[in-house]
C-alpha cells in the first residue's frame, strides 16, 4: 500500500485512498491518515483498523470525514434535511427565550443559530413549565428579604453529607508536591468513585491511546490536579441526587449542570487551557447555590420562580428581588465553607458577573458555557430564559464565534456519553 504519494513500484498495485464521510465508515476499514479532533489531538493513527468504538469516538469529537485505504472519494455528507417549516416553528419558539440577550452580538447570533439547528434536528419540544403552587399569603417560614444572605449564613443547615474523600482530594489539589500515588490512594478509598473514574477516563470523552486499568495511570495521563478536580466535582454533585422533586426536576437540573461542565471543558480546550477538568467541575457546580435554595428554602425559591414568570425576567434577577441575593453568592458561601479550591470558587460563583471575579477568565468560561447551554435548552436549573451574554466575558475568551457551533454539537454528544456513564449515579 502506498499512502506517501510516491509512484508505485513496478508490479505494485496502488491501493486507492479516499476521504470518506463518517456515515459510510465501517469497522474493519484501515485509516490512510491520522484522525485528529478540532484541537489537533490525535484520536487514531494511520494504518490502524477502525473498530466500532473508534467510530463512536469520531462522532463524539465532531469528525465528519476520514481518509481510508481501499476507498474511492465519497461525496461530502449532506447535512440531514430539516423541514423549513420545522425550522421556522423552532425559531418562533426560541425567540422569546432570547429576549434578554442581544441577538445582534456575533456570539449570541451563533448560539441562536446552533440552538435552532439543535432543536429542529429531533430534540423534543421544551417540556411544559411545572405548576407552581399558589403563593402563601402569610409568607410564613421565609427569611426577610434584606437579611436573607446573613440569615442563610447564620442558619444551621444540615448540608448533605459530603464524603470525606472530597476534603482529602482538596488537600491533594492544594499541595503542589502531591504525587500520583498519593492521589490514587485517596481515590481507592471509595470503590464506586474508582470504578466511575476509570469508566469516564476510558470513555470516548478522553480517547486515550491505551486502556487504563489503574487510577495511578489515569493520574499520570490526565494530571494529578485535573483528575482530583474531576473526582471532587462528581463527589459533590452526587451528594445531591436524592432531592425531592417538589420545586425542581432534579434530572433536568443535573442535565443542565453536566452540559455546562462539558461546555466549559470544551471551551477550555478551544482556548488551549490546561485546567480542562477543573473547569468541568466548576461548570458542574456553578448552580449549586440554587440547589441549596430549592432544598432548604423552597418557599423563597417558589416566590422567585413566580416573580420570574409573572414579570418575564431571568430567574437570577427574580432571586435578587425576592431574596436580596443571587444563587451564585449562596454557592460561594458553601464552597468557602467546604474549603474547595479557589479556582472552583472564582469560576463558578461569578458566573453571572464574571468581570467581578478575582480570576476573570475561568469565570468568563463558565458564564459563556451557561448562556450556551440555556440557549440550547439542555436541561434546566429552573431558568426558562437565556441569560444575557456579557460582551466583556466573550471578549476575554478571545475565541471566534464560529467555534460555538462545534462546542454546541460536541456538548450534546458528550452529554449522551456522560449520562450513559453516570446512569447509576443520576436520579
Ligand atoms: Fe446560575
Ligand atoms: Fe446555570
CSV table of C-alpha atoms and ligand atoms in Angstrom, one decimal:
chain,number,residue,atom,x,y,z
A,1,UNK,CA,0.0,0.0,0.0
A,2,UNK,CA,1.2,3.5,-0.7
A,3,UNK,CA,0.0,6.4,1.2
A,4,UNK,CA,3.0,8.6,0.8
A,5,UNK,CA,2.0,9.9,-2.6
A,6,UNK,CA,5.1,8.4,-4.3
A,7,UNK,CA,4.6,6.5,-7.6
A,8,UNK,CA,4.0,2.7,-7.1
A,9,UNK,CA,7.0,0.4,-7.9
A,10,UNK,CA,6.7,-1.9,-10.9
A,11,UNK,CA,4.4,-4.8,-10.0
A,12,UNK,CA,3.0,-3.0,-7.0
A,13,UNK,CA,-0.7,-2.1,-7.3
A,14,UNK,CA,-1.5,1.2,-5.7
A,15,UNK,CA,-4.3,0.8,-3.3
A,16,UNK,CA,-6.8,3.6,-3.7
A,17,UNK,CA,-7.4,6.0,-0.8
A,18,UNK,CA,-10.4,8.1,-0.4
A,19,UNK,CA,-11.8,10.7,2.0
A,20,UNK,CA,-15.0,9.0,3.2
A,21,UNK,CA,-17.9,10.6,5.0
A,22,UNK,CA,-18.2,9.2,8.6
A,23,UNK,CA,-21.7,7.8,7.8
A,24,UNK,CA,-20.1,5.4,5.3
A,25,UNK,CA,-17.2,4.3,7.6
A,26,UNK,CA,-17.5,0.6,8.7
A,27,UNK,CA,-15.5,-1.4,11.2
A,28,UNK,CA,-12.6,-3.2,9.6
A,29,UNK,CA,-11.6,-0.3,7.3
A,30,UNK,CA,-8.0,0.9,7.6
A,31,UNK,CA,-7.0,4.5,8.2
A,32,UNK,CA,-4.9,6.1,5.5
A,33,UNK,CA,-4.3,9.2,7.5
A,34,UNK,CA,-4.2,10.2,11.2
A,35,UNK,CA,-7.6,11.3,12.5
A,36,UNK,CA,-7.4,14.4,14.8
A,37,UNK,CA,-10.1,16.4,16.6
A,38,UNK,CA,-10.6,20.2,16.1
A,39,UNK,CA,-7.8,20.9,18.6
A,40,UNK,CA,-5.4,18.7,16.7
A,41,UNK,CA,-5.4,15.9,19.3
A,42,UNK,CA,-4.7,12.5,17.8
A,43,UNK,CA,-7.7,10.2,18.0
A,44,UNK,CA,-6.4,7.3,15.9
A,45,UNK,CA,-3.2,7.0,13.9
A,46,UNK,CA,-3.0,6.0,10.3
A,47,UNK,CA,-2.6,2.3,9.5
A,48,UNK,CA,-5.0,1.3,12.3
A,49,UNK,CA,-8.0,-0.8,11.7
A,50,UNK,CA,-11.2,1.0,12.6
A,51,UNK,CA,-13.3,-0.6,15.3
A,52,UNK,CA,-16.9,0.3,16.3
A,53,UNK,CA,-15.7,2.2,19.4
A,54,UNK,CA,-13.4,4.4,17.2
A,55,UNK,CA,-16.5,5.4,15.1
A,56,UNK,CA,-18.1,6.5,18.3
A,57,UNK,CA,-15.0,8.5,19.3
A,58,UNK,CA,-15.0,10.2,15.9
A,59,UNK,CA,-18.7,11.1,16.2
A,60,UNK,CA,-18.3,12.5,19.7
A,61,UNK,CA,-15.3,14.7,18.7
A,62,UNK,CA,-17.2,16.0,15.7
A,63,UNK,CA,-15.0,14.3,13.0
A,64,UNK,CA,-17.1,14.2,9.8
A,65,UNK,CA,-14.8,12.7,7.2
A,66,UNK,CA,-11.7,10.4,7.4
A,67,UNK,CA,-9.2,9.0,4.9
A,68,UNK,CA,-9.4,5.2,4.5
A,69,UNK,CA,-7.5,2.8,2.3
A,70,UNK,CA,-9.2,1.0,-0.5
A,71,UNK,CA,-12.0,3.5,-0.8
A,72,UNK,CA,-12.9,5.9,-3.6
A,73,UNK,CA,-13.6,9.5,-2.7
A,74,UNK,CA,-17.1,9.9,-1.4
A,75,UNK,CA,-19.2,13.0,-1.8
A,76,UNK,CA,-19.2,15.2,1.3
A,77,UNK,CA,-22.0,14.1,3.6
A,78,UNK,CA,-25.1,16.2,3.1
A,79,UNK,CA,-26.4,17.6,6.3
A,80,UNK,CA,-29.7,15.9,7.1
A,81,UNK,CA,-32.5,17.9,5.5
A,82,UNK,CA,-34.7,19.6,8.1
A,83,UNK,CA,-38.2,20.7,7.1
A,84,UNK,CA,-38.1,24.5,6.7
A,85,UNK,CA,-41.5,24.7,8.4
A,86,UNK,CA,-40.0,22.9,11.4
A,87,UNK,CA,-37.0,25.4,11.4
A,88,UNK,CA,-39.5,28.3,11.4
A,89,UNK,CA,-41.5,26.8,14.2
A,90,UNK,CA,-38.4,26.3,16.3
A,91,UNK,CA,-37.2,29.9,15.6
A,92,UNK,CA,-40.6,31.2,16.8
A,93,UNK,CA,-40.4,29.0,19.9
A,94,UNK,CA,-36.8,30.2,20.7
A,95,UNK,CA,-37.1,33.9,20.0
A,96,UNK,CA,-38.9,34.8,23.3
A,97,UNK,CA,-36.4,32.9,25.3
A,98,UNK,CA,-33.6,35.1,23.9
A,99,UNK,CA,-35.4,38.4,24.8
A,100,UNK,CA,-32.8,39.5,27.4
A,101,UNK,CA,-29.7,38.9,25.3
A,102,UNK,CA,-28.7,40.9,22.3
A,103,UNK,CA,-29.0,38.7,19.2
A,104,UNK,CA,-27.0,41.2,17.2
A,105,UNK,CA,-23.9,40.2,19.1
A,106,UNK,CA,-22.0,37.7,16.9
A,107,UNK,CA,-21.6,35.1,19.7
A,108,UNK,CA,-25.3,35.3,20.6
A,109,UNK,CA,-26.3,35.1,16.9
A,110,UNK,CA,-24.2,31.9,16.6
A,111,UNK,CA,-25.8,30.5,19.7
A,112,UNK,CA,-29.2,31.2,18.4
A,113,UNK,CA,-28.4,29.6,15.0
A,114,UNK,CA,-26.9,26.5,16.8
A,115,UNK,CA,-29.9,26.3,19.1
A,116,UNK,CA,-32.4,26.4,16.1
A,117,UNK,CA,-30.5,23.6,14.3
A,118,UNK,CA,-30.1,21.6,17.5
A,119,UNK,CA,-33.8,21.8,18.5
A,120,UNK,CA,-35.0,21.3,14.9
A,121,UNK,CA,-32.9,18.2,14.5
A,122,UNK,CA,-35.1,15.9,16.5
A,123,UNK,CA,-34.9,17.4,20.1
A,124,UNK,CA,-38.3,17.1,21.8
A,125,UNK,CA,-40.1,20.4,22.4
A,126,UNK,CA,-39.5,22.1,25.7
A,127,UNK,CA,-41.4,20.4,28.5
A,128,UNK,CA,-44.3,22.3,29.9
A,129,UNK,CA,-43.3,24.5,32.8
A,130,UNK,CA,-44.1,22.8,36.1
A,131,UNK,CA,-47.1,24.1,38.0
A,132,UNK,CA,-46.2,26.4,40.8
A,133,UNK,CA,-48.3,26.1,43.9
A,134,UNK,CA,-50.1,29.4,44.8
A,135,UNK,CA,-48.3,31.9,47.0
A,136,UNK,CA,-48.9,31.6,50.7
A,137,UNK,CA,-50.4,34.8,51.9
A,138,UNK,CA,-48.5,34.9,55.2
A,139,UNK,CA,-45.1,34.2,53.7
A,140,UNK,CA,-44.5,32.2,56.9
A,141,UNK,CA,-41.1,30.4,57.0
A,142,UNK,CA,-39.5,32.9,54.7
A,143,UNK,CA,-36.5,34.9,55.8
A,144,UNK,CA,-36.9,38.7,55.5
A,145,UNK,CA,-35.6,39.7,52.0
A,146,UNK,CA,-32.8,42.1,53.0
A,147,UNK,CA,-31.3,39.7,55.6
A,148,UNK,CA,-31.6,36.6,53.5
A,149,UNK,CA,-27.8,36.1,52.9
A,150,UNK,CA,-26.9,36.9,56.5
A,151,UNK,CA,-29.7,34.7,57.8
A,152,UNK,CA,-28.6,31.9,55.5
A,153,UNK,CA,-25.0,32.1,56.9
A,154,UNK,CA,-26.3,32.0,60.5
A,155,UNK,CA,-28.9,29.4,60.0
A,156,UNK,CA,-27.6,26.0,61.0
A,157,UNK,CA,-28.3,24.0,57.9
A,158,UNK,CA,-27.7,20.3,57.9
A,159,UNK,CA,-26.0,20.2,54.5
A,160,UNK,CA,-26.0,16.9,52.5
A,161,UNK,CA,-23.1,14.7,53.6
A,162,UNK,CA,-20.1,15.5,51.5
A,163,UNK,CA,-17.9,12.5,51.5
A,164,UNK,CA,-14.6,12.8,53.4
A,165,UNK,CA,-12.8,12.0,50.2
A,166,UNK,CA,-13.7,15.5,49.0
A,167,UNK,CA,-11.6,17.0,51.7
A,168,UNK,CA,-8.8,14.6,51.1
A,169,UNK,CA,-8.9,15.4,47.4
A,170,UNK,CA,-8.8,19.0,48.3
A,171,UNK,CA,-5.6,18.6,50.2
A,172,UNK,CA,-4.0,16.7,47.2
A,173,UNK,CA,-5.1,19.6,44.9
A,174,UNK,CA,-3.7,22.3,47.2
A,175,UNK,CA,-0.4,20.6,47.7
A,176,UNK,CA,2.0,21.2,44.8
A,177,UNK,CA,4.2,18.2,45.9
A,178,UNK,CA,1.3,15.7,45.7
A,179,UNK,CA,2.2,12.6,43.8
A,180,UNK,CA,0.1,10.4,41.5
A,181,UNK,CA,0.3,7.6,44.1
A,182,UNK,CA,-1.0,9.8,46.9
A,183,UNK,CA,-3.9,10.8,44.8
A,184,UNK,CA,-4.6,7.2,43.8
A,185,UNK,CA,-4.6,6.2,47.4
A,186,UNK,CA,-7.3,8.7,48.2
A,187,UNK,CA,-9.5,7.7,45.3
A,188,UNK,CA,-9.1,4.0,46.2
A,189,UNK,CA,-10.9,4.6,49.5
A,190,UNK,CA,-14.1,4.7,47.5
A,191,UNK,CA,-14.6,1.7,45.2
A,192,UNK,CA,-17.6,3.4,43.5
A,193,UNK,CA,-15.6,6.5,42.7
A,194,UNK,CA,-12.7,4.4,41.5
A,195,UNK,CA,-14.9,2.5,39.1
A,196,UNK,CA,-16.7,5.7,37.9
A,197,UNK,CA,-13.4,7.5,37.2
A,198,UNK,CA,-11.9,4.5,35.3
A,199,UNK,CA,-15.1,4.3,33.2
A,200,UNK,CA,-15.0,8.0,32.4
A,201,UNK,CA,-11.3,8.0,31.7
A,202,UNK,CA,-11.7,5.0,29.4
A,203,UNK,CA,-14.6,6.5,27.6
A,204,UNK,CA,-14.7,8.3,24.2
A,205,UNK,CA,-14.5,11.6,26.1
A,206,UNK,CA,-10.8,11.1,26.7
A,207,UNK,CA,-9.9,8.8,23.8
A,208,UNK,CA,-6.7,7.8,25.5
A,209,UNK,CA,-4.4,5.7,23.3
A,210,UNK,CA,-4.4,2.6,25.6
A,211,UNK,CA,-7.0,1.3,28.1
A,212,UNK,CA,-6.4,2.5,31.6
A,213,UNK,CA,-7.0,-0.1,34.4
A,214,UNK,CA,-5.3,1.7,37.3
A,215,UNK,CA,-6.1,5.1,38.9
A,216,UNK,CA,-2.4,5.9,39.2
A,217,UNK,CA,-2.0,5.5,35.4
A,218,UNK,CA,-5.1,7.7,34.8
A,219,UNK,CA,-3.5,10.3,37.1
A,220,UNK,CA,-0.3,10.2,35.1
A,221,UNK,CA,-2.1,10.6,31.8
A,222,UNK,CA,-4.6,13.3,32.9
A,223,UNK,CA,-2.7,15.1,35.7
A,224,UNK,CA,-3.0,14.9,39.5
A,225,UNK,CA,-4.8,18.1,40.0
A,226,UNK,CA,-7.0,17.6,37.0
A,227,UNK,CA,-8.2,14.1,37.9
A,228,UNK,CA,-8.7,15.2,41.5
A,229,UNK,CA,-10.9,18.1,40.4
A,230,UNK,CA,-13.0,15.7,38.3
A,231,UNK,CA,-13.4,13.3,41.2
A,232,UNK,CA,-14.2,16.2,43.5
A,233,UNK,CA,-16.9,17.7,41.3
A,234,UNK,CA,-18.5,14.2,40.8
A,235,UNK,CA,-18.4,13.5,44.5
A,236,UNK,CA,-20.1,16.9,45.5
A,237,UNK,CA,-22.8,16.6,42.9
A,238,UNK,CA,-23.6,13.0,43.7
A,239,UNK,CA,-24.4,14.1,47.3
A,240,UNK,CA,-27.4,15.9,46.0
A,241,UNK,CA,-29.0,13.1,43.9
A,242,UNK,CA,-31.9,12.3,46.4
A,243,UNK,CA,-33.5,15.7,46.5
A,244,UNK,CA,-37.3,15.5,46.4
A,245,UNK,CA,-39.0,16.9,43.3
A,246,UNK,CA,-41.2,19.4,45.0
A,247,UNK,CA,-39.9,22.5,43.2
A,248,UNK,CA,-37.3,21.2,40.8
A,249,UNK,CA,-37.0,18.4,38.3
A,250,UNK,CA,-33.6,17.0,39.6
A,251,UNK,CA,-33.0,15.1,36.4
A,252,UNK,CA,-33.2,18.3,34.3
A,253,UNK,CA,-31.1,20.2,36.9
A,254,UNK,CA,-28.3,17.6,36.6
A,255,UNK,CA,-28.6,17.7,32.8
A,256,UNK,CA,-28.1,21.5,32.8
A,257,UNK,CA,-25.1,21.1,35.3
A,258,UNK,CA,-23.4,18.3,33.4
A,259,UNK,CA,-23.9,20.1,30.0
A,260,UNK,CA,-22.4,23.3,31.5
A,261,UNK,CA,-19.4,21.3,32.8
A,262,UNK,CA,-18.9,19.7,29.4
A,263,UNK,CA,-19.2,23.0,27.6
A,264,UNK,CA,-16.6,24.6,30.0
A,265,UNK,CA,-14.3,21.7,29.3
A,266,UNK,CA,-14.7,22.1,25.5
A,267,UNK,CA,-14.2,25.9,25.7
A,268,UNK,CA,-11.1,25.5,27.8
A,269,UNK,CA,-9.8,23.0,25.2
A,270,UNK,CA,-10.5,25.6,22.4
A,271,UNK,CA,-8.5,28.1,24.5
A,272,UNK,CA,-5.7,25.5,24.9
A,273,UNK,CA,-6.0,25.9,28.7
A,274,UNK,CA,-4.6,23.1,30.8
A,275,UNK,CA,-7.3,23.3,33.5
A,276,UNK,CA,-10.0,21.5,31.5
A,277,UNK,CA,-11.1,19.2,34.3
A,278,UNK,CA,-11.1,21.9,36.9
A,279,UNK,CA,-13.3,23.9,34.6
A,280,UNK,CA,-15.5,20.9,34.1
A,281,UNK,CA,-16.1,20.7,37.8
A,282,UNK,CA,-16.6,24.5,38.1
A,283,UNK,CA,-19.4,24.2,35.4
A,284,UNK,CA,-20.8,21.1,37.1
A,285,UNK,CA,-21.1,23.0,40.4
A,286,UNK,CA,-22.0,26.5,39.1
A,287,UNK,CA,-25.6,26.4,40.2
A,288,UNK,CA,-25.0,24.6,43.5
A,289,UNK,CA,-26.4,27.6,45.4
A,290,UNK,CA,-29.7,27.2,43.6
A,291,UNK,CA,-29.8,23.6,44.6
A,292,UNK,CA,-29.4,24.6,48.2
A,293,UNK,CA,-32.2,27.2,47.8
A,294,UNK,CA,-34.5,24.6,46.4
A,295,UNK,CA,-33.6,22.2,49.1
A,296,UNK,CA,-33.7,24.4,52.2
A,297,UNK,CA,-35.7,27.5,51.2
A,298,UNK,CA,-38.3,26.1,48.8
A,299,UNK,CA,-40.8,28.9,49.7
A,300,UNK,CA,-38.3,31.6,48.9
A,301,UNK,CA,-37.4,29.9,45.6
A,302,UNK,CA,-41.1,29.5,44.7
A,303,UNK,CA,-41.5,33.2,45.3
A,304,UNK,CA,-38.6,33.9,42.9
A,305,UNK,CA,-39.9,31.5,40.3
A,306,UNK,CA,-43.3,33.1,40.4
A,307,UNK,CA,-41.8,36.6,40.1
A,308,UNK,CA,-39.7,35.5,37.1
A,309,UNK,CA,-42.7,34.0,35.3
A,310,UNK,CA,-45.0,36.9,36.1
A,311,UNK,CA,-42.6,39.6,35.0
A,312,UNK,CA,-40.8,37.8,32.3
A,313,UNK,CA,-37.3,38.3,33.9
A,314,UNK,CA,-34.4,36.0,34.4
A,315,UNK,CA,-34.6,33.8,37.5
A,316,UNK,CA,-31.4,35.2,39.0
A,317,UNK,CA,-32.9,38.7,38.7
A,318,UNK,CA,-36.0,37.5,40.4
A,319,UNK,CA,-33.8,36.0,43.2
A,320,UNK,CA,-32.2,39.4,43.6
A,321,UNK,CA,-35.6,41.0,44.1
A,322,UNK,CA,-37.1,38.3,46.3
A,323,UNK,CA,-34.1,37.3,48.4
A,324,UNK,CA,-31.8,40.3,48.1
A,325,UNK,CA,-29.0,38.0,46.7
A,326,UNK,CA,-28.5,35.5,43.9
A,327,UNK,CA,-27.8,31.8,44.0
A,328,UNK,CA,-24.2,32.2,43.0
A,329,UNK,CA,-23.4,34.0,46.3
A,330,UNK,CA,-25.0,31.2,48.2
A,331,UNK,CA,-22.8,28.8,46.2
A,332,UNK,CA,-19.8,30.8,47.2
A,333,UNK,CA,-20.6,30.5,50.9
A,334,UNK,CA,-20.8,26.7,50.5
A,335,UNK,CA,-17.6,26.4,48.5
A,336,UNK,CA,-15.8,28.5,51.1
A,337,UNK,CA,-17.3,26.5,54.0
A,338,UNK,CA,-16.1,23.3,52.4
A,339,UNK,CA,-12.7,24.9,51.6
A,340,UNK,CA,-12.9,23.8,47.9
A,341,UNK,CA,-10.2,25.0,45.5
A,342,UNK,CA,-10.2,28.8,44.8
A,343,UNK,CA,-10.4,28.2,41.0
A,344,UNK,CA,-13.7,26.4,41.5
A,345,UNK,CA,-15.0,29.2,43.8
A,346,UNK,CA,-13.9,32.0,41.5
A,347,UNK,CA,-15.1,30.3,38.3
A,348,UNK,CA,-18.5,29.1,39.5
A,349,UNK,CA,-19.5,31.8,41.9
A,350,UNK,CA,-19.1,34.7,39.5
A,351,UNK,CA,-20.8,33.1,36.5
A,352,UNK,CA,-23.4,35.8,36.3
A,353,UNK,CA,-20.9,38.6,36.8
A,354,UNK,CA,-17.5,37.2,35.6
A,355,UNK,CA,-15.8,40.6,35.4
A,356,UNK,CA,-16.1,40.8,39.2
A,357,UNK,CA,-14.2,37.6,39.7
A,358,UNK,CA,-10.6,37.8,41.1
A,359,UNK,CA,-9.8,35.3,38.3
A,360,UNK,CA,-12.0,36.5,35.3
A,361,UNK,CA,-11.0,34.1,32.6
A,362,UNK,CA,-12.3,30.8,34.2
A,363,UNK,CA,-15.4,32.8,35.3
A,364,UNK,CA,-15.9,34.0,31.8
A,365,UNK,CA,-15.7,30.4,30.5
A,366,UNK,CA,-18.4,29.3,33.0
A,367,UNK,CA,-20.6,32.3,32.0
A,368,UNK,CA,-20.4,31.6,28.3
A,369,UNK,CA,-21.0,27.9,28.8
A,370,UNK,CA,-24.1,28.6,31.0
A,371,UNK,CA,-25.5,31.0,28.4
A,372,UNK,CA,-24.9,28.5,25.6
A,373,UNK,CA,-26.5,25.6,27.5
A,374,UNK,CA,-29.5,27.7,28.4
A,375,UNK,CA,-29.7,28.8,24.7
A,376,UNK,CA,-29.7,25.1,23.6
A,377,UNK,CA,-32.3,24.4,26.2
A,378,UNK,CA,-30.4,21.3,27.6
A,379,UNK,CA,-31.9,20.6,31.0
A,380,UNK,CA,-32.8,23.5,33.3
A,381,UNK,CA,-31.9,24.8,36.8
A,382,UNK,CA,-35.3,26.5,36.9
A,383,UNK,CA,-34.4,29.2,34.3
A,384,UNK,CA,-36.5,29.3,31.2
A,385,UNK,CA,-34.9,32.3,29.5
A,386,UNK,CA,-31.4,32.7,28.1
A,387,UNK,CA,-29.4,34.9,30.5
A,388,UNK,CA,-27.8,38.0,28.8
A,389,UNK,CA,-24.3,37.3,27.5
A,390,UNK,CA,-21.7,39.8,28.9
A,391,UNK,CA,-19.7,41.1,25.9
A,392,UNK,CA,-16.6,41.6,28.1
A,393,UNK,CA,-16.7,38.0,29.1
A,394,UNK,CA,-16.9,36.9,25.5
A,395,UNK,CA,-14.0,39.2,24.6
A,396,UNK,CA,-12.0,37.8,27.5
A,397,UNK,CA,-12.3,34.3,25.9
A,398,UNK,CA,-10.8,35.6,22.6
A,399,UNK,CA,-12.5,32.8,20.6
A,400,UNK,CA,-14.1,33.1,17.1
A,401,UNK,CA,-17.9,33.0,17.3
A,402,UNK,CA,-17.9,30.1,14.8
A,403,UNK,CA,-16.3,27.8,17.4
A,404,UNK,CA,-19.6,27.9,19.4
A,405,UNK,CA,-21.3,25.7,16.7
A,406,UNK,CA,-18.7,23.0,17.3
A,407,UNK,CA,-18.9,23.4,21.1
A,408,UNK,CA,-22.7,23.1,21.0
A,409,UNK,CA,-22.7,20.0,18.9
A,410,UNK,CA,-20.0,18.3,21.0
A,411,UNK,CA,-21.7,19.3,24.2
A,412,UNK,CA,-24.8,17.4,23.2
A,413,UNK,CA,-22.8,14.3,22.1
A,414,UNK,CA,-20.6,14.3,25.2
A,415,UNK,CA,-23.6,14.7,27.4
A,416,UNK,CA,-25.1,11.4,26.0
A,417,UNK,CA,-21.9,9.6,26.8
A,418,UNK,CA,-21.6,11.2,30.3
A,419,UNK,CA,-25.2,10.4,31.1
A,420,UNK,CA,-24.6,6.8,30.0
A,421,UNK,CA,-21.6,6.5,32.3
A,422,UNK,CA,-23.4,8.2,35.2
A,423,UNK,CA,-26.6,6.3,34.8
A,424,UNK,CA,-26.3,4.6,38.2
A,425,UNK,CA,-25.4,7.9,39.9
A,426,UNK,CA,-28.1,10.1,38.4
A,427,UNK,CA,-31.6,10.2,39.9
B,1,LIG,FE1,-26.7,30.5,37.5
B,2,LIG,FE1,-26.9,27.7,35.1
